[in-house]
Amino acid sequence: MEIPDQMARDAAVVIALGSNMAGEFGSSDEMLERAILALNNNDITVTGRSCLWRSDAWPDPNGPEYRNAVVLVETKLTPASLMAALHAIERAFGRERGRPNAPRTLDLDLIAYGRRVEAGPPVLPHPRAAERRFVMGPLSELLPDWRHPVSGERAEALAERSVVGRDAVPLPRESDGRAQA
């Protein structure tokens, strides 16, 4: 993948994906691969993606382990309309909202919408993403020089000092359902 210039990094629309319940799919890995395909529609175009990452369930590590990824998208949707589209995709994949941090088939979070800083809804940038290795790790894989719109810190640095999901690691390319480059 070509390394984007600073203007492209600053304009990045970043979505994080997570799953720890396969739902109707054979695995959470397949669930995420299908969800990435579902993101591509007339209003949203995936322009980049990380490999899949694995991490223990959080906050209860006894739950099913998670698979995570980050995608970059282009869209003309407003942040609120994009969130509505993400929630519709979650529902189509069997997501039922219950208690916070419960196991789920699919979780789609809008992490950043360019350099926007907004009180919401949705809150931009995502208020807890910077402390989560399972978000900043995949993002730093895609855009290591991406800078947090508020702190100005690079994704790579945020991933290194994250406090939640410290066990998150990338899966080998041959294990994440994608062809090797």
Tab-separated table of N, CA and C in Angstrom:
chain	number	residue	atom	x	y	z
A	1	MET	N	0.845	-1.173	0.000
A	1	MET	CA	0.000	0.000	0.000
A	1	MET	C	0.891	1.238	0.000
A	2	GLU	N	0.502	2.227	-0.748
A	2	GLU	CA	1.258	3.477	-0.833
A	2	GLU	C	1.077	4.275	0.460
A	3	ILE	N	2.151	4.868	0.944
A	3	ILE	CA	2.088	5.674	2.161
A	3	ILE	C	1.446	7.016	1.816
A	4	PRO	N	0.322	7.349	2.486
A	4	PRO	CA	-0.345	8.609	2.187
A	4	PRO	C	0.476	9.808	2.658
A	5	ASP	N	0.301	10.938	1.975
A	5	ASP	CA	0.975	12.149	2.402
A	5	ASP	C	0.264	12.721	3.636
A	6	GLN	N	0.848	13.761	4.215
A	6	GLN	CA	0.297	14.317	5.448
A	6	GLN	C	-1.138	14.789	5.258
A	7	MET	N	-1.458	15.378	4.108
A	7	MET	CA	-2.821	15.849	3.885
A	7	MET	C	-3.805	14.675	3.933
A	8	ALA	N	-3.433	13.560	3.322
A	8	ALA	CA	-4.291	12.373	3.343
A	8	ALA	C	-4.415	11.827	4.760
A	9	ARG	N	-3.315	11.816	5.519
A	9	ARG	CA	-3.377	11.355	6.914
A	9	ARG	C	-4.298	12.247	7.735
A	10	ASP	N	-4.216	13.540	7.514
A	10	ASP	CA	-5.053	14.475	8.266
A	10	ASP	C	-6.524	14.342	7.924
A	11	ALA	N	-6.841	13.912	6.704
A	11	ALA	CA	-8.226	13.790	6.262
A	11	ALA	C	-8.802	12.395	6.513
A	12	ALA	N	-8.016	11.496	7.079
A	12	ALA	CA	-8.436	10.101	7.220
A	12	ALA	C	-9.702	9.961	8.055
A	13	VAL	N	-10.630	9.172	7.522
A	13	VAL	CA	-11.805	8.746	8.276
A	13	VAL	C	-11.486	7.322	8.723
A	14	VAL	N	-11.419	7.126	10.031
A	14	VAL	CA	-10.927	5.881	10.617
A	14	VAL	C	-12.058	5.161	11.341
A	15	ILE	N	-12.255	3.892	10.990
A	15	ILE	CA	-13.269	3.064	11.635
A	15	ILE	C	-12.576	1.836	12.215
A	16	ALA	N	-12.880	1.538	13.474
A	16	ALA	CA	-12.365	0.328	14.121
A	16	ALA	C	-13.463	-0.728	14.120
A	17	LEU	N	-13.053	-1.982	13.905
A	17	LEU	CA	-13.969	-3.112	13.918
A	17	LEU	C	-13.544	-4.086	14.996
A	18	GLY	N	-14.506	-4.713	15.649
A	18	GLY	CA	-14.208	-5.726	16.644
A	18	GLY	C	-15.297	-6.782	16.669
A	19	SER	N	-14.919	-8.002	17.037
A	19	SER	CA	-15.875	-9.102	17.156
A	19	SER	C	-15.305	-10.164	18.082
A	20	ASN	N	-16.180	-10.708	18.936
A	20	ASN	CA	-15.774	-11.885	19.693
A	20	ASN	C	-16.893	-12.925	19.758
A	21	MET	N	-17.853	-12.779	18.843
A	21	MET	CA	-18.912	-13.777	18.664
A	21	MET	C	-19.121	-13.947	17.160
A	22	ALA	N	-19.028	-15.179	16.681
A	22	ALA	CA	-19.086	-15.423	15.242
A	22	ALA	C	-20.479	-15.227	14.646
A	23	GLY	N	-21.519	-15.252	15.470
A	23	GLY	CA	-22.863	-15.124	14.918
A	23	GLY	C	-23.109	-16.228	13.914
A	24	GLU	N	-23.629	-15.871	12.746
A	24	GLU	CA	-23.923	-16.866	11.715
A	24	GLU	C	-22.696	-17.245	10.883
A	25	PHE	N	-21.557	-16.677	11.215
A	25	PHE	CA	-20.328	-16.949	10.471
A	25	PHE	C	-19.509	-18.008	11.202
A	26	GLY	N	-18.538	-18.588	10.527
A	26	GLY	CA	-17.732	-19.649	11.114
A	26	GLY	C	-16.796	-19.170	12.202
A	27	SER	N	-16.424	-17.886	12.152
A	27	SER	CA	-15.479	-17.342	13.123
A	27	SER	C	-15.599	-15.825	13.151
A	28	SER	N	-15.044	-15.231	14.186
A	28	SER	CA	-14.995	-13.767	14.241
A	28	SER	C	-14.125	-13.214	13.116
A	29	ASP	N	-13.117	-13.978	12.708
A	29	ASP	CA	-12.270	-13.546	11.590
A	29	ASP	C	-13.129	-13.360	10.332
A	30	GLU	N	-13.954	-14.368	10.035
A	30	GLU	CA	-14.807	-14.275	8.853
A	30	GLU	C	-15.839	-13.158	9.022
A	31	MET	N	-16.361	-13.010	10.228
A	31	MET	CA	-17.316	-11.932	10.502
A	31	MET	C	-16.698	-10.589	10.121
A	32	LEU	N	-15.462	-10.340	10.553
A	32	LEU	CA	-14.824	-9.054	10.254
A	32	LEU	C	-14.539	-8.894	8.770
A	33	GLU	N	-14.112	-9.955	8.117
A	33	GLU	CA	-13.865	-9.873	6.668
A	33	GLU	C	-15.147	-9.498	5.936
A	34	ARG	N	-16.269	-10.102	6.314
A	34	ARG	CA	-17.553	-9.795	5.684
A	34	ARG	C	-18.002	-8.376	6.033
A	35	ALA	N	-17.745	-7.954	7.247
A	35	ALA	CA	-18.122	-6.596	7.643
A	35	ALA	C	-17.342	-5.557	6.842
A	36	ILE	N	-16.069	-5.819	6.595
A	36	ILE	CA	-15.266	-4.898	5.783
A	36	ILE	C	-15.858	-4.805	4.383
A	37	LEU	N	-16.265	-5.934	3.827
A	37	LEU	CA	-16.921	-5.913	2.514
A	37	LEU	C	-18.230	-5.135	2.570
A	38	ALA	N	-18.987	-5.298	3.656
A	38	ALA	CA	-20.276	-4.610	3.801
A	38	ALA	C	-20.107	-3.098	3.925
A	39	LEU	N	-18.960	-2.653	4.409
A	39	LEU	CA	-18.724	-1.210	4.519
A	39	LEU	C	-18.670	-0.542	3.152
A	40	ASN	N	-18.223	-1.287	2.148
A	40	ASN	CA	-18.145	-0.733	0.792
A	40	ASN	C	-19.547	-0.675	0.191
A	41	ASN	N	-20.102	0.522	0.130
A	41	ASN	CA	-21.386	0.709	-0.529
A	41	ASN	C	-21.350	2.046	-1.245
A	42	ASN	N	-22.476	2.540	-1.679
A	42	ASN	CA	-22.490	3.777	-2.456
A	42	ASN	C	-22.002	4.993	-1.677
A	43	ASP	N	-22.111	4.943	-0.362
A	43	ASP	CA	-21.758	6.100	0.446
A	43	ASP	C	-20.429	5.970	1.188
A	44	ILE	N	-19.877	4.766	1.225
A	44	ILE	CA	-18.644	4.503	1.967
A	44	ILE	C	-17.733	3.648	1.090
A	45	THR	N	-16.465	4.044	0.984
A	45	THR	CA	-15.491	3.258	0.228
A	45	THR	C	-14.281	2.990	1.117
A	46	VAL	N	-13.976	1.724	1.327
A	46	VAL	CA	-12.792	1.348	2.109
A	46	VAL	C	-11.565	1.583	1.236
A	47	THR	N	-10.615	2.369	1.754
A	47	THR	CA	-9.407	2.691	0.990
A	47	THR	C	-8.147	2.050	1.570
A	48	GLY	N	-8.256	1.500	2.765
A	48	GLY	CA	-7.117	0.840	3.400
A	48	GLY	C	-7.600	0.048	4.588
A	49	ARG	N	-6.836	-0.972	4.959
A	49	ARG	CA	-7.217	-1.783	6.114
A	49	ARG	C	-5.986	-2.398	6.745
A	50	SER	N	-6.089	-2.642	8.033
A	50	SER	CA	-5.028	-3.333	8.764
A	50	SER	C	-5.236	-4.830	8.612
A	51	CYS	N	-4.285	-5.581	9.107
A	51	CYS	CA	-4.521	-7.012	9.245
A	51	CYS	C	-5.418	-7.196	10.470
A	52	LEU	N	-5.827	-8.422	10.732
A	52	LEU	CA	-6.614	-8.691	11.931
A	52	LEU	C	-5.677	-8.804	13.130
A	53	TRP	N	-6.148	-8.337	14.261
A	53	TRP	CA	-5.422	-8.424	15.520
A	53	TRP	C	-6.236	-9.269	16.478
A	54	ARG	N	-5.585	-9.924	17.418
A	54	ARG	CA	-6.285	-10.679	18.458
A	54	ARG	C	-5.958	-10.071	19.811
A	55	SER	N	-6.940	-10.165	20.702
A	55	SER	CA	-6.719	-9.712	22.078
A	55	SER	C	-7.698	-10.439	22.984
A	56	ASP	N	-7.335	-10.505	24.249
A	56	ASP	CA	-8.238	-11.076	25.234
A	56	ASP	C	-9.456	-10.179	25.361
A	57	ALA	N	-10.554	-10.771	25.826
A	57	ALA	CA	-11.760	-9.989	26.084
A	57	ALA	C	-11.447	-8.940	27.149
A	58	TRP	N	-12.135	-7.823	27.069
A	58	TRP	CA	-11.945	-6.759	28.035
A	58	TRP	C	-13.302	-6.205	28.408
A	59	PRO	N	-13.614	-5.944	29.633
A	59	PRO	CA	-12.731	-5.968	30.805
A	59	PRO	C	-12.586	-7.339	31.452
A	60	ASP	N	-13.402	-8.335	31.043
A	60	ASP	CA	-13.319	-9.671	31.624
A	60	ASP	C	-12.531	-10.589	30.695
A	61	PRO	N	-11.263	-10.886	31.009
A	61	PRO	CA	-10.444	-11.713	30.121
A	61	PRO	C	-10.930	-13.158	30.000
A	62	ASN	N	-11.951	-13.547	30.782
A	62	ASN	CA	-12.489	-14.902	30.682
A	62	ASN	C	-13.475	-15.050	29.528
A	63	GLY	N	-13.880	-13.947	28.915
A	63	GLY	CA	-14.795	-14.004	27.776
A	63	GLY	C	-14.064	-14.454	26.527
A	64	PRO	N	-14.822	-14.663	25.439
A	64	PRO	CA	-14.184	-15.066	24.178
A	64	PRO	C	-13.219	-13.990	23.686
A	65	GLU	N	-12.066	-14.409	23.135
A	65	GLU	CA	-11.088	-13.436	22.665
A	65	GLU	C	-11.629	-12.655	21.470
A	66	TYR	N	-11.086	-11.481	21.293
A	66	TYR	CA	-11.517	-10.568	20.234
A	66	TYR	C	-10.627	-10.649	19.019
A	67	ARG	N	-11.233	-10.306	17.901
A	67	ARG	CA	-10.529	-9.978	16.679
A	67	ARG	C	-10.845	-8.509	16.407
A	68	ASN	N	-9.834	-7.781	15.997
A	68	ASN	CA	-9.984	-6.355	15.716
A	68	ASN	C	-9.284	-6.008	14.421
A	69	ALA	N	-9.702	-4.909	13.841
A	69	ALA	CA	-9.066	-4.357	12.651
A	69	ALA	C	-9.427	-2.881	12.582
A	70	VAL	N	-8.733	-2.157	11.739
A	70	VAL	CA	-9.030	-0.756	11.467
A	70	VAL	C	-9.075	-0.586	9.962
A	71	VAL	N	-10.049	0.187	9.505
A	71	VAL	CA	-10.127	0.528	8.087
A	71	VAL	C	-10.139	2.038	7.930
A	72	LEU	N	-9.650	2.481	6.786
A	72	LEU	CA	-9.743	3.873	6.375
A	72	LEU	C	-10.817	3.922	5.306
A	73	VAL	N	-11.676	4.937	5.372
A	73	VAL	CA	-12.736	5.046	4.380
A	73	VAL	C	-12.806	6.455	3.816
A	74	GLU	N	-13.386	6.530	2.638
A	74	GLU	CA	-13.759	7.815	2.062
A	74	GLU	C	-15.273	7.856	2.070
A	75	THR	N	-15.834	8.996	2.444
A	75	THR	CA	-17.276	9.146	2.473
A	75	THR	C	-17.640	10.615	2.405
A	76	LYS	N	-18.806	10.880	1.881
A	76	LYS	CA	-19.349	12.237	1.902
A	76	LYS	C	-20.408	12.361	2.995
A	77	LEU	N	-20.670	11.248	3.700
A	77	LEU	CA	-21.625	11.271	4.799
A	77	LEU	C	-21.105	12.151	5.929
A	78	THR	N	-22.005	12.799	6.630
A	78	THR	CA	-21.619	13.533	7.833
A	78	THR	C	-21.239	12.506	8.899
A	79	PRO	N	-20.522	12.920	9.942
A	79	PRO	CA	-20.213	11.955	11.005
A	79	PRO	C	-21.464	11.296	11.588
A	80	ALA	N	-22.530	12.050	11.812
A	80	ALA	CA	-23.759	11.472	12.370
A	80	ALA	C	-24.377	10.462	11.400
A	81	SER	N	-24.397	10.792	10.123
A	81	SER	CA	-24.947	9.861	9.130
A	81	SER	C	-24.066	8.629	8.994
A	82	LEU	N	-22.761	8.804	9.086
A	82	LEU	CA	-21.849	7.667	9.037
A	82	LEU	C	-22.081	6.749	10.233
A	83	MET	N	-22.260	7.312	11.419
A	83	MET	CA	-22.542	6.488	12.605
A	83	MET	C	-23.841	5.721	12.429
A	84	ALA	N	-24.851	6.357	11.859
A	84	ALA	CA	-26.124	5.666	11.615
A	84	ALA	C	-25.904	4.497	10.655
A	85	ALA	N	-25.095	4.699	9.624
A	85	ALA	CA	-24.794	3.629	8.678
A	85	ALA	C	-24.034	2.497	9.371
A	86	LEU	N	-23.085	2.837	10.250
A	86	LEU	CA	-22.325	1.817	10.979
A	86	LEU	C	-23.246	1.012	11.895
A	87	HIS	N	-24.166	1.683	12.568
A	87	HIS	CA	-25.109	0.971	13.449
A	87	HIS	C	-26.019	0.051	12.638
A	88	ALA	N	-26.413	0.469	11.438
A	88	ALA	CA	-27.247	-0.381	10.584
A	88	ALA	C	-26.479	-1.640	10.171
A	89	ILE	N	-25.193	-1.485	9.855
A	89	ILE	CA	-24.373	-2.645	9.501
A	89	ILE	C	-24.230	-3.568	10.709
A	90	GLU	N	-23.997	-3.000	11.893
A	90	GLU	CA	-23.919	-3.825	13.105
A	90	GLU	C	-25.193	-4.656	13.276
A	91	ARG	N	-26.349	-4.019	13.136
A	91	ARG	CA	-27.622	-4.737	13.285
A	91	ARG	C	-27.756	-5.845	12.244
A	92	ALA	N	-27.338	-5.572	11.008
A	92	ALA	CA	-27.412	-6.577	9.948
A	92	ALA	C	-26.532	-7.787	10.264
A	93	PHE	N	-25.503	-7.592	11.075
A	93	PHE	CA	-24.604	-8.677	11.465
A	93	PHE	C	-24.968	-9.260	12.830
A	94	GLY	N	-26.164	-8.969	13.311
A	94	GLY	CA	-26.656	-9.589	14.533
A	94	GLY	C	-26.287	-8.891	15.825
A	95	ARG	N	-25.790	-7.666	15.767
A	95	ARG	CA	-25.413	-6.948	16.989
A	95	ARG	C	-26.657	-6.586	17.787
A	96	GLU	N	-26.650	-6.945	19.035
A	96	GLU	CA	-27.691	-6.545	19.975
A	96	GLU	C	-27.019	-5.763	21.078
A	97	ARG	N	-27.456	-4.534	21.242
A	97	ARG	CA	-26.849	-3.694	22.270
A	97	ARG	C	-27.451	-4.030	23.624
A	98	GLY	N	-26.584	-4.301	24.576
A	98	GLY	CA	-27.000	-4.612	25.937
A	98	GLY	C	-26.098	-3.853	26.887
A	99	ARG	N	-25.529	-4.579	27.792
A	99	ARG	CA	-24.629	-3.936	28.755
A	99	ARG	C	-23.312	-3.563	28.067
A	100	PRO	N	-22.664	-2.498	28.539
A	100	PRO	CA	-21.385	-2.089	27.941
A	100	PRO	C	-20.340	-3.200	28.050
A	101	ASN	N	-19.511	-3.309	27.023
A	101	ASN	CA	-18.395	-4.258	26.955
A	101	ASN	C	-18.814	-5.723	26.947
A	102	ALA	N	-20.095	-5.992	26.648
A	102	ALA	CA	-20.566	-7.375	26.554
A	102	ALA	C	-20.016	-8.002	25.272
A	103	PRO	N	-19.903	-9.343	25.226
A	103	PRO	CA	-19.511	-9.979	23.970
A	103	PRO	C	-20.447	-9.521	22.847
A	104	ARG	N	-19.907	-9.445	21.637
A	104	ARG	CA	-20.714	-8.943	20.518
A	104	ARG	C	-20.275	-9.552	19.207
A	105	THR	N	-21.227	-9.607	18.296
A	105	THR	CA	-20.909	-10.099	16.961
A	105	THR	C	-20.071	-9.080	16.221
A	106	LEU	N	-20.475	-7.820	16.278
A	106	LEU	CA	-19.765	-6.796	15.519
A	106	LEU	C	-19.858	-5.459	16.230
A	107	ASP	N	-18.728	-4.812	16.342
A	107	ASP	CA	-18.651	-3.472	16.910
A	107	ASP	C	-17.933	-2.603	15.891
A	108	LEU	N	-18.583	-1.533	15.456
A	108	LEU	CA	-17.984	-0.579	14.523
A	108	LEU	C	-17.928	0.770	15.218
A	109	ASP	N	-16.729	1.315	15.376
A	109	ASP	CA	-16.545	2.605	16.045
A	109	ASP	C	-15.906	3.598	15.096
A	110	LEU	N	-16.468	4.788	15.056
A	110	LEU	CA	-15.868	5.888	14.308
A	110	LEU	C	-14.788	6.487	15.197
A	111	ILE	N	-13.539	6.287	14.813
A	111	ILE	CA	-12.401	6.718	15.629
A	111	ILE	C	-12.041	8.165	15.340
A	112	ALA	N	-11.995	8.523	14.069
A	112	ALA	CA	-11.650	9.893	13.685
A	112	ALA	C	-12.305	10.205	12.352
A	113	TYR	N	-12.669	11.446	12.195
A	113	TYR	CA	-13.224	11.937	10.935
A	113	TYR	C	-12.368	13.130	10.552
A	114	GLY	N	-11.251	12.811	9.916
A	114	GLY	CA	-10.280	13.847	9.608
A	114	GLY	C	-9.758	14.464	10.892
A	115	ARG	N	-9.591	15.757	10.900
A	115	ARG	CA	-9.064	16.472	12.073
A	115	ARG	C	-10.182	17.024	12.954
A	116	ARG	N	-11.432	16.620	12.679
A	116	ARG	CA	-12.571	17.162	13.432
A	116	ARG	C	-12.479	16.835	14.918
A	117	VAL	N	-12.834	17.832	15.709
A	117	VAL	CA	-12.980	17.668	17.148
A	117	VAL	C	-14.384	18.166	17.459
A	118	GLU	N	-15.257	17.243	17.889
A	118	GLU	CA	-16.659	17.582	18.122
A	118	GLU	C	-17.152	16.906	19.388
A	119	ALA	N	-18.030	17.604	20.100
A	119	ALA	CA	-18.612	17.073	21.327
A	119	ALA	C	-19.692	16.032	21.044
A	120	GLY	N	-20.137	15.941	19.785
A	120	GLY	CA	-21.042	14.878	19.371
A	120	GLY	C	-22.500	15.230	19.428
A	121	PRO	N	-23.343	14.294	19.163
A	121	PRO	CA	-22.924	12.953	18.772
A	121	PRO	C	-22.586	12.876	17.292
A	122	PRO	N	-21.657	12.037	16.915
A	122	PRO	CA	-20.724	11.291	17.759
A	122	PRO	C	-19.585	12.180	18.248
A	123	VAL	N	-19.007	11.797	19.371
A	123	VAL	CA	-17.843	12.504	19.906
A	123	VAL	C	-16.654	12.179	19.006
A	124	LEU	N	-15.963	13.221	18.565
A	124	LEU	CA	-14.789	13.045	17.701
A	124	LEU	C	-13.602	13.809	18.236
A	125	PRO	N	-12.424	13.196	18.241
A	125	PRO	CA	-12.186	11.789	17.957
A	125	PRO	C	-12.805	10.907	19.044
A	126	HIS	N	-12.893	9.615	18.778
A	126	HIS	CA	-13.458	8.678	19.749
A	126	HIS	C	-12.759	8.902	21.088
A	127	PRO	N	-13.525	9.077	22.161
A	127	PRO	CA	-12.915	9.492	23.437
A	127	PRO	C	-11.998	8.483	24.110
A	128	ARG	N	-12.106	7.198	23.784
A	128	ARG	CA	-11.266	6.194	24.459
A	128	ARG	C	-10.324	5.466	23.520
A	129	ALA	N	-10.353	5.764	22.244
A	129	ALA	CA	-9.539	5.024	21.276
A	129	ALA	C	-8.049	5.130	21.558
A	130	ALA	N	-7.590	6.288	21.970
A	130	ALA	CA	-6.150	6.502	22.164
A	130	ALA	C	-5.557	5.624	23.254
A	131	GLU	N	-6.373	5.116	24.156
A	131	GLU	CA	-5.852	4.274	25.239
A	131	GLU	C	-5.974	2.780	24.937
A	132	ARG	N	-6.472	2.425	23.754
A	132	ARG	CA	-6.724	1.032	23.410
A	132	ARG	C	-5.739	0.525	22.357
A	133	ARG	N	-4.910	-0.429	22.765
A	133	ARG	CA	-3.919	-0.980	21.826
A	133	ARG	C	-4.588	-1.691	20.657
A	134	PHE	N	-5.758	-2.305	20.877
A	134	PHE	CA	-6.434	-3.020	19.798
A	134	PHE	C	-7.047	-2.076	18.770
A	135	VAL	N	-6.974	-0.768	19.022
A	135	VAL	CA	-7.344	0.245	18.024
A	135	VAL	C	-6.086	0.926	17.492
A	136	MET	N	-5.253	1.422	18.381
A	136	MET	CA	-4.065	2.167	17.951
A	136	MET	C	-3.024	1.271	17.282
A	137	GLY	N	-2.949	0.002	17.673
A	137	GLY	CA	-2.018	-0.920	17.007
A	137	GLY	C	-2.361	-1.084	15.533
A	138	PRO	N	-3.606	-1.488	15.216
A	138	PRO	CA	-3.964	-1.597	13.798
A	138	PRO	C	-3.875	-0.262	13.051
A	139	LEU	N	-4.227	0.842	13.720
A	139	LEU	CA	-4.134	2.144	13.059
A	139	LEU	C	-2.676	2.486	12.770
A	140	SER	N	-1.779	2.187	13.714
A	140	SER	CA	-0.367	2.510	13.485
A	140	SER	C	0.224	1.626	12.386
A	141	GLU	N	-0.343	0.439	12.183
A	141	GLU	CA	0.077	-0.412	11.071
A	141	GLU	C	-0.236	0.283	9.737
A	142	LEU	N	-1.396	0.912	9.669
A	142	LEU	CA	-1.823	1.607	8.449
A	142	LEU	C	-1.176	2.972	8.301
A	143	LEU	N	-1.248	3.752	9.363
A	143	LEU	CA	-0.780	5.152	9.335
A	143	LEU	C	0.038	5.446	10.586
A	144	PRO	N	1.289	4.980	10.669
A	144	PRO	CA	2.083	5.184	11.879
A	144	PRO	C	2.253	6.661	12.239
A	145	ASP	N	2.201	7.537	11.247
A	145	ASP	CA	2.374	8.969	11.504
A	145	ASP	C	1.062	9.718	11.664
A	146	TRP	N	-0.070	8.979	11.708
A	146	TRP	CA	-1.347	9.626	11.973
A	146	TRP	C	-1.256	10.319	13.326
A	147	ARG	N	-1.761	11.514	13.409
A	147	ARG	CA	-1.710	12.266	14.664
A	147	ARG	C	-3.109	12.463	15.232
A	148	HIS	N	-3.218	12.201	16.522
A	148	HIS	CA	-4.481	12.368	17.230
A	148	HIS	C	-4.913	13.824	17.106
A	149	PRO	N	-6.168	14.080	16.711
A	149	PRO	CA	-6.616	15.461	16.496
A	149	PRO	C	-6.548	16.373	17.724
A	150	VAL	N	-6.564	15.819	18.920
A	150	VAL	CA	-6.502	16.647	20.135
A	150	VAL	C	-5.087	16.711	20.686
A	151	SER	N	-4.477	15.546	20.941
A	151	SER	CA	-3.160	15.526	21.590
A	151	SER	C	-2.015	15.757	20.610
A	152	GLY	N	-2.242	15.476	19.340
A	152	GLY	CA	-1.170	15.587	18.352
A	152	GLY	C	-0.196	14.426	18.373
A	153	GLU	N	-0.436	13.438	19.253
A	153	GLU	CA	0.470	12.299	19.360
A	153	GLU	C	0.271	11.337	18.188
A	154	ARG	N	1.360	10.709	17.780
A	154	ARG	CA	1.328	9.762	16.668
A	154	ARG	C	0.682	8.442	17.089
A	155	ALA	N	0.008	7.788	16.136
A	155	ALA	CA	-0.655	6.505	16.398
A	155	ALA	C	0.325	5.487	16.960
A	156	GLU	N	1.523	5.450	16.414
A	156	GLU	CA	2.533	4.494	16.860
A	156	GLU	C	2.870	4.697	18.349
A	157	ALA	N	3.016	5.940	18.765
A	157	ALA	CA	3.328	6.233	20.171
A	157	ALA	C	2.140	5.890	21.067
A	158	LEU	N	0.935	6.199	20.598
A	158	LEU	CA	-0.255	5.874	21.385
A	158	LEU	C	-0.395	4.368	21.554
A	159	ALA	N	-0.103	3.599	20.508
A	159	ALA	CA	-0.171	2.141	20.599
A	159	ALA	C	0.831	1.613	21.622
A	160	GLU	N	2.026	2.184	21.623
A	160	GLU	CA	3.067	1.719	22.540
A	160	GLU	C	2.723	1.954	24.000
A	161	ARG	N	2.039	3.044	24.292
A	161	ARG	CA	1.757	3.316	25.703
A	161	ARG	C	0.298	3.139	26.088
A	162	SER	N	-0.456	2.453	25.241
A	162	SER	CA	-1.865	2.198	25.537
A	162	SER	C	-1.992	1.401	26.831
A	163	VAL	N	-3.126	1.545	27.496
A	163	VAL	CA	-3.332	0.876	28.778
A	163	VAL	C	-4.383	-0.226	28.710
A	164	VAL	N	-5.243	-0.209	27.708
A	164	VAL	CA	-6.286	-1.219	27.565
A	164	VAL	C	-5.915	-2.130	26.393
A	165	GLY	N	-6.032	-3.431	26.607
A	165	GLY	CA	-5.737	-4.380	25.536
A	165	GLY	C	-4.260	-4.484	25.217
A	166	ARG	N	-3.419	-4.395	26.235
A	166	ARG	CA	-1.966	-4.452	26.038
A	166	ARG	C	-1.540	-5.752	25.354
A	167	ASP	N	-2.363	-6.799	25.460
A	167	ASP	CA	-2.016	-8.094	24.872
A	167	ASP	C	-2.321	-8.160	23.375
A	168	ALA	N	-2.911	-7.127	22.803
A	168	ALA	CA	-3.297	-7.149	21.386
A	168	ALA	C	-2.079	-7.304	20.486
A	169	VAL	N	-2.174	-8.260	19.559
A	169	VAL	CA	-1.089	-8.520	18.609
A	169	VAL	C	-1.687	-8.795	17.230
A	170	PRO	N	-0.943	-8.444	16.180
A	170	PRO	CA	-1.436	-8.759	14.836
A	170	PRO	C	-1.346	-10.252	14.563
A	171	LEU	N	-2.325	-10.756	13.829
A	171	LEU	CA	-2.271	-12.145	13.386
A	171	LEU	C	-1.382	-12.219	12.153
A	172	PRO	N	-0.702	-13.340	11.960
A	172	PRO	CA	0.061	-13.487	10.717
A	172	PRO	C	-0.881	-13.340	9.517
A	173	ARG	N	-0.407	-12.744	8.454
A	173	ARG	CA	-1.244	-12.486	7.274
A	173	ARG	C	-1.977	-13.734	6.803
A	174	GLU	N	-1.313	-14.900	6.806
A	174	GLU	CA	-1.974	-16.104	6.314
A	174	GLU	C	-3.084	-16.573	7.257
A	175	SER	N	-3.118	-16.050	8.498
A	175	SER	CA	-4.132	-16.434	9.458
A	175	SER	C	-5.334	-15.501	9.456
A	176	ASP	N	-5.235	-14.377	8.764
A	176	ASP	CA	-6.328	-13.415	8.899
A	176	ASP	C	-7.293	-13.417	7.721
A	177	GLY	N	-7.247	-14.487	6.910
A	177	GLY	CA	-8.226	-14.614	5.855
A	177	GLY	C	-7.884	-13.865	4.576
A	178	ARG	N	-6.775	-13.142	4.549
A	178	ARG	CA	-6.388	-12.400	3.348
A	178	ARG	C	-5.220	-13.080	2.676
A	179	ALA	N	-5.143	-12.892	1.409
A	179	ALA	CA	-4.005	-13.423	0.654
A	179	ALA	C	-2.747	-12.676	1.029
A	180	GLN	N	-1.656	-13.370	0.999
A	180	GLN	CA	-0.374	-12.730	1.280
A	180	GLN	C	-0.006	-11.814	0.132
A	181	ALA	N	0.635	-10.698	0.451
A	181	ALA	CA	1.055	-9.745	-0.591
A	181	ALA	C	2.312	-10.219	-1.255
